[in-house]
Amino acid sequence: MILERTLCLAIGYAFGLFQTAYFYGKAHGIDIRQHGSGNSGTTNALRVLGTKAGLIVFAGDCLKCILAVVLTRVLFGNSHAESIYLLALYTAAGVILGHNFPFYMKFKGGKGIAATAGLVLAFHPYFIPMGIILFFGAFLITHYVSLGSLLVYAGFMVEIVICGQAGIFAGTSQAQLIEMYVISAILTAMAYWKHRANIVRLLKGQENKTYLIKKKKTEEAKEQEK
């Protein structure tokens, strides 16, 4: 199984190297890493290039994880049916690593949240409602993308343990379940580390808010409405 784990990590990393924000920015004449927060990810693309760009980048980064996991299921679904959830998680971990640390960009990529959304969508149907409620609940109430993202990771780690112990991942051995818990914990720790500056700003009440639809009313227009 060591070979399969390594292969899944490699497959995931290869998919993760497709930096949607970077390529989209280049197509529009800018290097996204030189603007805004400097991250090659959805939130920075949204703030620098607008809502349309943010949605395209999110879709691209989310889709690359989904495709990588689907490929893993095709390659190993029959031969390693009892380990498919573990292998899918290794693949998703590879995608997130490739997205966060792309070698051709001097290992400076994004924070892996859109790729993690792809993991939530592709891993098991039970995880989709949790991801949607945690992210959009937090985002729509506070407009903090970082808070929604951090809650999704915490929720994923908790839910994977609950589902594992409840026998949702049929055929997966206890040893493999523990391995899955460790991987999810490592991914969560990495996400929180990548968001450490955001966490500090959240605690201080200084985090930047993000709006999908920006208000375009001028001060004069506001005065006229009074």
PDB file of C-alpha atoms in Angstrom:
ATOM      1  CA  MET A   1       0.000   0.000   0.000  1.00  0.00           C
ATOM      2  CA  ILE A   2       2.983   2.335   0.315  1.00  0.00           C
ATOM      3  CA  LEU A   3       3.239   2.522  -3.472  1.00  0.00           C
ATOM      4  CA  GLU A   4      -0.474   3.331  -3.811  1.00  0.00           C
ATOM      5  CA  ARG A   5      -0.306   6.033  -1.147  1.00  0.00           C
ATOM      6  CA  THR A   6       2.718   7.620  -2.831  1.00  0.00           C
ATOM      7  CA  LEU A   7       1.100   7.433  -6.252  1.00  0.00           C
ATOM      8  CA  CYS A   8      -2.066   9.090  -4.965  1.00  0.00           C
ATOM      9  CA  LEU A   9      -0.066  11.890  -3.363  1.00  0.00           C
ATOM     10  CA  ALA A  10       1.806  12.380  -6.648  1.00  0.00           C
ATOM     11  CA  ILE A  11      -1.412  12.399  -8.695  1.00  0.00           C
ATOM     12  CA  GLY A  12      -2.918  14.935  -6.333  1.00  0.00           C
ATOM     13  CA  TYR A  13       0.162  17.148  -6.322  1.00  0.00           C
ATOM     14  CA  ALA A  14       0.199  17.181 -10.133  1.00  0.00           C
ATOM     15  CA  PHE A  15      -3.434  18.317 -10.233  1.00  0.00           C
ATOM     16  CA  GLY A  16      -2.775  20.868  -7.504  1.00  0.00           C
ATOM     17  CA  LEU A  17      -0.090  22.535  -9.600  1.00  0.00           C
ATOM     18  CA  PHE A  18      -2.779  24.058 -11.821  1.00  0.00           C
ATOM     19  CA  GLN A  19      -2.909  27.480 -10.189  1.00  0.00           C
ATOM     20  CA  THR A  20      -6.191  28.870 -11.479  1.00  0.00           C
ATOM     21  CA  ALA A  21      -5.726  32.342  -9.972  1.00  0.00           C
ATOM     22  CA  TYR A  22      -2.199  32.654 -11.343  1.00  0.00           C
ATOM     23  CA  PHE A  23      -3.143  31.590 -14.878  1.00  0.00           C
ATOM     24  CA  TYR A  24      -6.323  33.666 -14.876  1.00  0.00           C
ATOM     25  CA  GLY A  25      -4.359  36.691 -13.715  1.00  0.00           C
ATOM     26  CA  LYS A  26      -1.688  36.161 -16.363  1.00  0.00           C
ATOM     27  CA  ALA A  27      -4.419  35.953 -19.015  1.00  0.00           C
ATOM     28  CA  HIS A  28      -5.530  39.403 -17.859  1.00  0.00           C
ATOM     29  CA  GLY A  29      -2.052  40.875 -17.723  1.00  0.00           C
ATOM     30  CA  ILE A  30      -1.240  40.695 -14.012  1.00  0.00           C
ATOM     31  CA  ASP A  31       0.643  38.463 -11.618  1.00  0.00           C
ATOM     32  CA  ILE A  32      -1.852  37.837  -8.817  1.00  0.00           C
ATOM     33  CA  ARG A  33       1.028  37.270  -6.403  1.00  0.00           C
ATOM     34  CA  GLN A  34       2.028  40.924  -6.726  1.00  0.00           C
ATOM     35  CA  HIS A  35      -1.383  42.258  -5.739  1.00  0.00           C
ATOM     36  CA  GLY A  36      -3.586  42.182  -2.659  1.00  0.00           C
ATOM     37  CA  SER A  37      -2.507  39.577  -0.143  1.00  0.00           C
ATOM     38  CA  GLY A  38      -0.081  37.994  -2.608  1.00  0.00           C
ATOM     39  CA  ASN A  39      -1.816  34.620  -2.430  1.00  0.00           C
ATOM     40  CA  SER A  40      -2.699  32.675  -5.550  1.00  0.00           C
ATOM     41  CA  GLY A  41      -6.186  31.784  -4.441  1.00  0.00           C
ATOM     42  CA  THR A  42      -9.888  32.541  -4.626  1.00  0.00           C
ATOM     43  CA  THR A  43     -10.171  35.305  -2.043  1.00  0.00           C
ATOM     44  CA  ASN A  44      -7.296  37.334  -3.461  1.00  0.00           C
ATOM     45  CA  ALA A  45      -8.619  36.883  -7.003  1.00  0.00           C
ATOM     46  CA  LEU A  46     -12.044  38.044  -5.828  1.00  0.00           C
ATOM     47  CA  ARG A  47     -10.648  41.178  -4.215  1.00  0.00           C
ATOM     48  CA  VAL A  48      -8.181  42.047  -6.963  1.00  0.00           C
ATOM     49  CA  LEU A  49     -10.019  40.975 -10.125  1.00  0.00           C
ATOM     50  CA  GLY A  50     -13.671  40.994  -9.078  1.00  0.00           C
ATOM     51  CA  THR A  51     -16.523  38.604  -8.390  1.00  0.00           C
ATOM     52  CA  LYS A  52     -16.464  36.883 -11.789  1.00  0.00           C
ATOM     53  CA  ALA A  53     -12.752  36.128 -11.446  1.00  0.00           C
ATOM     54  CA  GLY A  54     -13.237  34.883  -7.886  1.00  0.00           C
ATOM     55  CA  LEU A  55     -15.968  32.473  -8.926  1.00  0.00           C
ATOM     56  CA  ILE A  56     -13.927  31.180 -11.877  1.00  0.00           C
ATOM     57  CA  VAL A  57     -10.866  30.661  -9.689  1.00  0.00           C
ATOM     58  CA  PHE A  58     -12.932  28.920  -7.018  1.00  0.00           C
ATOM     59  CA  ALA A  59     -14.489  26.616  -9.615  1.00  0.00           C
ATOM     60  CA  GLY A  60     -11.103  25.779 -11.136  1.00  0.00           C
ATOM     61  CA  ASP A  61      -9.383  25.031  -7.835  1.00  0.00           C
ATOM     62  CA  CYS A  62     -12.371  23.085  -6.564  1.00  0.00           C
ATOM     63  CA  LEU A  63     -12.667  21.091  -9.777  1.00  0.00           C
ATOM     64  CA  LYS A  64      -9.018  20.033  -9.822  1.00  0.00           C
ATOM     65  CA  CYS A  65      -9.483  18.254  -6.489  1.00  0.00           C
ATOM     66  CA  ILE A  66     -12.720  16.626  -7.612  1.00  0.00           C
ATOM     67  CA  LEU A  67     -11.090  15.358 -10.817  1.00  0.00           C
ATOM     68  CA  ALA A  68      -8.074  14.017  -8.934  1.00  0.00           C
ATOM     69  CA  VAL A  69     -10.283  12.116  -6.481  1.00  0.00           C
ATOM     70  CA  VAL A  70     -12.438  10.768  -9.320  1.00  0.00           C
ATOM     71  CA  LEU A  71      -9.301   9.544 -11.110  1.00  0.00           C
ATOM     72  CA  THR A  72      -8.198   7.799  -7.914  1.00  0.00           C
ATOM     73  CA  ARG A  73     -11.550   6.047  -7.632  1.00  0.00           C
ATOM     74  CA  VAL A  74     -11.280   4.917 -11.267  1.00  0.00           C
ATOM     75  CA  LEU A  75      -7.733   3.626 -10.825  1.00  0.00           C
ATOM     76  CA  PHE A  76      -8.162   1.909  -7.446  1.00  0.00           C
ATOM     77  CA  GLY A  77     -11.912   1.502  -6.935  1.00  0.00           C
ATOM     78  CA  ASN A  78     -11.916  -2.182  -7.879  1.00  0.00           C
ATOM     79  CA  SER A  79      -8.466  -3.312  -6.778  1.00  0.00           C
ATOM     80  CA  HIS A  80      -8.454  -1.466  -3.441  1.00  0.00           C
ATOM     81  CA  ALA A  81     -12.131  -1.029  -2.628  1.00  0.00           C
ATOM     82  CA  GLU A  82     -11.511  -1.401   1.105  1.00  0.00           C
ATOM     83  CA  SER A  83      -8.962   1.438   1.049  1.00  0.00           C
ATOM     84  CA  ILE A  84     -10.564   3.806  -1.428  1.00  0.00           C
ATOM     85  CA  TYR A  85     -11.496   6.474   1.134  1.00  0.00           C
ATOM     86  CA  LEU A  86      -7.962   6.490   2.500  1.00  0.00           C
ATOM     87  CA  LEU A  87      -6.471   6.720  -0.998  1.00  0.00           C
ATOM     88  CA  ALA A  88      -8.921   9.462  -1.949  1.00  0.00           C
ATOM     89  CA  LEU A  89      -7.819  11.425   1.106  1.00  0.00           C
ATOM     90  CA  TYR A  90      -4.155  10.995   0.169  1.00  0.00           C
ATOM     91  CA  THR A  91      -4.978  12.284  -3.312  1.00  0.00           C
ATOM     92  CA  ALA A  92      -6.826  15.316  -1.945  1.00  0.00           C
ATOM     93  CA  ALA A  93      -3.925  15.992   0.412  1.00  0.00           C
ATOM     94  CA  GLY A  94      -1.624  15.958  -2.603  1.00  0.00           C
ATOM     95  CA  VAL A  95      -3.860  18.454  -4.421  1.00  0.00           C
ATOM     96  CA  ILE A  96      -3.835  20.799  -1.428  1.00  0.00           C
ATOM     97  CA  LEU A  97      -0.043  20.509  -1.116  1.00  0.00           C
ATOM     98  CA  GLY A  98       0.364  21.187  -4.833  1.00  0.00           C
ATOM     99  CA  HIS A  99      -1.910  24.199  -4.586  1.00  0.00           C
ATOM    100  CA  ASN A 100      -0.249  25.608  -1.475  1.00  0.00           C
ATOM    101  CA  PHE A 101       3.351  24.806  -2.430  1.00  0.00           C
ATOM    102  CA  PRO A 102       3.777  24.685  -6.254  1.00  0.00           C
ATOM    103  CA  PHE A 103       7.432  24.063  -7.046  1.00  0.00           C
ATOM    104  CA  TYR A 104       7.449  26.240 -10.183  1.00  0.00           C
ATOM    105  CA  MET A 105       6.205  29.255  -8.178  1.00  0.00           C
ATOM    106  CA  LYS A 106       8.903  28.907  -5.524  1.00  0.00           C
ATOM    107  CA  PHE A 107       6.413  27.007  -3.353  1.00  0.00           C
ATOM    108  CA  LYS A 108       4.223  30.095  -2.904  1.00  0.00           C
ATOM    109  CA  GLY A 109       0.642  29.310  -3.860  1.00  0.00           C
ATOM    110  CA  GLY A 110      -2.710  29.684  -2.151  1.00  0.00           C
ATOM    111  CA  LYS A 111      -4.184  28.490   1.125  1.00  0.00           C
ATOM    112  CA  GLY A 112      -5.978  25.431  -0.224  1.00  0.00           C
ATOM    113  CA  ILE A 113      -9.537  26.312   0.751  1.00  0.00           C
ATOM    114  CA  ALA A 114     -11.143  25.969  -2.694  1.00  0.00           C
ATOM    115  CA  ALA A 115      -9.264  22.704  -3.182  1.00  0.00           C
ATOM    116  CA  THR A 116     -10.597  21.570   0.186  1.00  0.00           C
ATOM    117  CA  ALA A 117     -14.108  22.425  -1.008  1.00  0.00           C
ATOM    118  CA  GLY A 118     -13.458  19.960  -3.832  1.00  0.00           C
ATOM    119  CA  LEU A 119     -12.459  17.368  -1.234  1.00  0.00           C
ATOM    120  CA  VAL A 120     -15.684  17.954   0.703  1.00  0.00           C
ATOM    121  CA  LEU A 121     -17.770  17.594  -2.475  1.00  0.00           C
ATOM    122  CA  ALA A 122     -15.981  14.494  -3.771  1.00  0.00           C
ATOM    123  CA  PHE A 123     -15.198  12.580  -0.582  1.00  0.00           C
ATOM    124  CA  HIS A 124     -18.650  11.512   0.650  1.00  0.00           C
ATOM    125  CA  PRO A 125     -22.176  12.957   0.232  1.00  0.00           C
ATOM    126  CA  TYR A 126     -22.546  13.264   4.032  1.00  0.00           C
ATOM    127  CA  PHE A 127     -19.883  15.987   4.082  1.00  0.00           C
ATOM    128  CA  ILE A 128     -21.562  18.345   1.600  1.00  0.00           C
ATOM    129  CA  PRO A 129     -24.321  19.785   3.847  1.00  0.00           C
ATOM    130  CA  MET A 130     -21.835  20.359   6.659  1.00  0.00           C
ATOM    131  CA  GLY A 131     -19.445  22.224   4.379  1.00  0.00           C
ATOM    132  CA  ILE A 132     -22.158  24.426   2.892  1.00  0.00           C
ATOM    133  CA  ILE A 133     -23.741  25.305   6.239  1.00  0.00           C
ATOM    134  CA  LEU A 134     -20.463  26.066   8.013  1.00  0.00           C
ATOM    135  CA  PHE A 135     -18.916  28.153   5.251  1.00  0.00           C
ATOM    136  CA  PHE A 136     -21.881  30.101   3.957  1.00  0.00           C
ATOM    137  CA  GLY A 137     -23.405  30.442   7.417  1.00  0.00           C
ATOM    138  CA  ALA A 138     -20.260  32.125   8.717  1.00  0.00           C
ATOM    139  CA  PHE A 139     -19.571  34.075   5.524  1.00  0.00           C
ATOM    140  CA  LEU A 140     -23.065  35.480   5.015  1.00  0.00           C
ATOM    141  CA  ILE A 141     -23.302  36.558   8.639  1.00  0.00           C
ATOM    142  CA  THR A 142     -19.809  38.008   9.084  1.00  0.00           C
ATOM    143  CA  HIS A 143     -18.414  38.389   5.514  1.00  0.00           C
ATOM    144  CA  TYR A 144     -15.191  36.822   6.759  1.00  0.00           C
ATOM    145  CA  VAL A 145     -13.999  34.259   4.191  1.00  0.00           C
ATOM    146  CA  SER A 146     -11.248  33.131   6.532  1.00  0.00           C
ATOM    147  CA  LEU A 147     -13.679  32.337   9.349  1.00  0.00           C
ATOM    148  CA  GLY A 148     -15.880  30.232   7.080  1.00  0.00           C
ATOM    149  CA  SER A 149     -12.836  28.419   5.733  1.00  0.00           C
ATOM    150  CA  LEU A 150     -11.466  27.628   9.190  1.00  0.00           C
ATOM    151  CA  LEU A 151     -14.850  26.344  10.354  1.00  0.00           C
ATOM    152  CA  VAL A 152     -15.088  24.046   7.324  1.00  0.00           C
ATOM    153  CA  TYR A 153     -11.716  22.498   8.163  1.00  0.00           C
ATOM    154  CA  ALA A 154     -12.613  22.006  11.814  1.00  0.00           C
ATOM    155  CA  GLY A 155     -15.970  20.545  10.796  1.00  0.00           C
ATOM    156  CA  PHE A 156     -14.370  18.199   8.291  1.00  0.00           C
ATOM    157  CA  MET A 157     -11.930  16.848  10.863  1.00  0.00           C
ATOM    158  CA  VAL A 158     -14.695  16.261  13.404  1.00  0.00           C
ATOM    159  CA  GLU A 159     -17.075  14.727  10.889  1.00  0.00           C
ATOM    160  CA  ILE A 160     -14.510  12.348   9.429  1.00  0.00           C
ATOM    161  CA  VAL A 161     -13.937  10.925  12.918  1.00  0.00           C
ATOM    162  CA  ILE A 162     -17.667  10.655  13.632  1.00  0.00           C
ATOM    163  CA  CYS A 163     -18.419   9.027  10.266  1.00  0.00           C
ATOM    164  CA  GLY A 164     -15.430   6.718  10.596  1.00  0.00           C
ATOM    165  CA  GLN A 165     -16.443   5.429  13.998  1.00  0.00           C
ATOM    166  CA  ALA A 166     -20.057   5.142  12.860  1.00  0.00           C
ATOM    167  CA  GLY A 167     -19.040   2.770  10.067  1.00  0.00           C
ATOM    168  CA  ILE A 168     -19.932   5.099   7.181  1.00  0.00           C
ATOM    169  CA  PHE A 169     -16.710   4.244   5.318  1.00  0.00           C
ATOM    170  CA  ALA A 170     -17.657   0.649   4.646  1.00  0.00           C
ATOM    171  CA  GLY A 171     -14.784  -1.844   4.556  1.00  0.00           C
ATOM    172  CA  THR A 172     -12.194   0.568   5.936  1.00  0.00           C
ATOM    173  CA  SER A 173     -10.184  -0.992   8.757  1.00  0.00           C
ATOM    174  CA  GLN A 174      -9.687   0.741  12.107  1.00  0.00           C
ATOM    175  CA  ALA A 175      -5.990   1.209  11.347  1.00  0.00           C
ATOM    176  CA  GLN A 176      -6.854   2.940   8.069  1.00  0.00           C
ATOM    177  CA  LEU A 177      -9.482   5.059   9.824  1.00  0.00           C
ATOM    178  CA  ILE A 178      -6.878   6.261  12.315  1.00  0.00           C
ATOM    179  CA  GLU A 179      -4.591   7.081   9.404  1.00  0.00           C
ATOM    180  CA  MET A 180      -7.417   9.103   7.850  1.00  0.00           C
ATOM    181  CA  TYR A 181      -7.924  10.979  11.124  1.00  0.00           C
ATOM    182  CA  VAL A 182      -4.217  11.808  11.259  1.00  0.00           C
ATOM    183  CA  ILE A 183      -4.216  13.083   7.659  1.00  0.00           C
ATOM    184  CA  SER A 184      -7.284  15.245   8.261  1.00  0.00           C
ATOM    185  CA  ALA A 185      -5.690  16.630  11.441  1.00  0.00           C
ATOM    186  CA  ILE A 186      -2.485  17.469   9.548  1.00  0.00           C
ATOM    187  CA  LEU A 187      -4.458  19.202   6.772  1.00  0.00           C
ATOM    188  CA  THR A 188      -6.428  21.162   9.363  1.00  0.00           C
ATOM    189  CA  ALA A 189      -3.265  22.196  11.201  1.00  0.00           C
ATOM    190  CA  MET A 190      -1.710  23.306   7.912  1.00  0.00           C
ATOM    191  CA  ALA A 191      -4.806  25.342   7.031  1.00  0.00           C
ATOM    192  CA  TYR A 192      -4.764  27.073  10.411  1.00  0.00           C
ATOM    193  CA  TRP A 193      -1.040  27.762  10.034  1.00  0.00           C
ATOM    194  CA  LYS A 194      -1.600  29.236   6.553  1.00  0.00           C
ATOM    195  CA  HIS A 195      -4.335  31.405   8.068  1.00  0.00           C
ATOM    196  CA  ARG A 196      -2.356  32.426  11.160  1.00  0.00           C
ATOM    197  CA  ALA A 197      -2.319  36.114  10.149  1.00  0.00           C
ATOM    198  CA  ASN A 198      -6.068  35.967   9.471  1.00  0.00           C
ATOM    199  CA  ILE A 199      -6.651  34.412  12.891  1.00  0.00           C
ATOM    200  CA  VAL A 200      -4.751  37.238  14.581  1.00  0.00           C
ATOM    201  CA  ARG A 201      -6.807  39.826  12.679  1.00  0.00           C
ATOM    202  CA  LEU A 202     -10.041  37.989  13.520  1.00  0.00           C
ATOM    203  CA  LEU A 203      -9.166  38.033  17.226  1.00  0.00           C
ATOM    204  CA  LYS A 204      -8.415  41.759  17.007  1.00  0.00           C
ATOM    205  CA  GLY A 205     -11.528  42.508  14.951  1.00  0.00           C
ATOM    206  CA  GLN A 206      -9.358  43.753  12.097  1.00  0.00           C
ATOM    207  CA  GLU A 207      -9.958  41.045   9.463  1.00  0.00           C
ATOM    208  CA  ASN A 208     -10.892  42.231   5.976  1.00  0.00           C
ATOM    209  CA  LYS A 209     -14.479  41.612   4.960  1.00  0.00           C
ATOM    210  CA  THR A 210     -15.388  40.331   1.514  1.00  0.00           C
ATOM    211  CA  TYR A 211     -18.563  41.115  -0.396  1.00  0.00           C
ATOM    212  CA  LEU A 212     -19.688  39.259  -3.509  1.00  0.00           C
ATOM    213  CA  ILE A 213     -21.653  42.306  -4.649  1.00  0.00           C
ATOM    214  CA  LYS A 214     -19.914  45.588  -4.011  1.00  0.00           C
ATOM    215  CA  LYS A 215     -21.990  48.624  -3.231  1.00  0.00           C
ATOM    216  CA  LYS A 216     -21.529  51.256  -5.916  1.00  0.00           C
ATOM    217  CA  LYS A 217     -23.487  54.106  -4.364  1.00  0.00           C
ATOM    218  CA  THR A 218     -21.541  57.335  -4.065  1.00  0.00           C
ATOM    219  CA  GLU A 219     -21.668  59.574  -1.041  1.00  0.00           C
ATOM    220  CA  GLU A 220     -23.752  62.046  -3.062  1.00  0.00           C
ATOM    221  CA  ALA A 221     -26.317  59.371  -3.842  1.00  0.00           C
ATOM    222  CA  LYS A 222     -26.511  58.482  -0.179  1.00  0.00           C
ATOM    223  CA  GLU A 223     -27.090  62.115   0.694  1.00  0.00           C
ATOM    224  CA  GLN A 224     -29.912  62.381  -1.835  1.00  0.00           C
ATOM    225  CA  GLU A 225     -31.639  59.388  -0.278  1.00  0.00           C
ATOM    226  CA  LYS A 226     -31.729  61.063   3.133  1.00  0.00           C
TER     227      LYS A 226
END
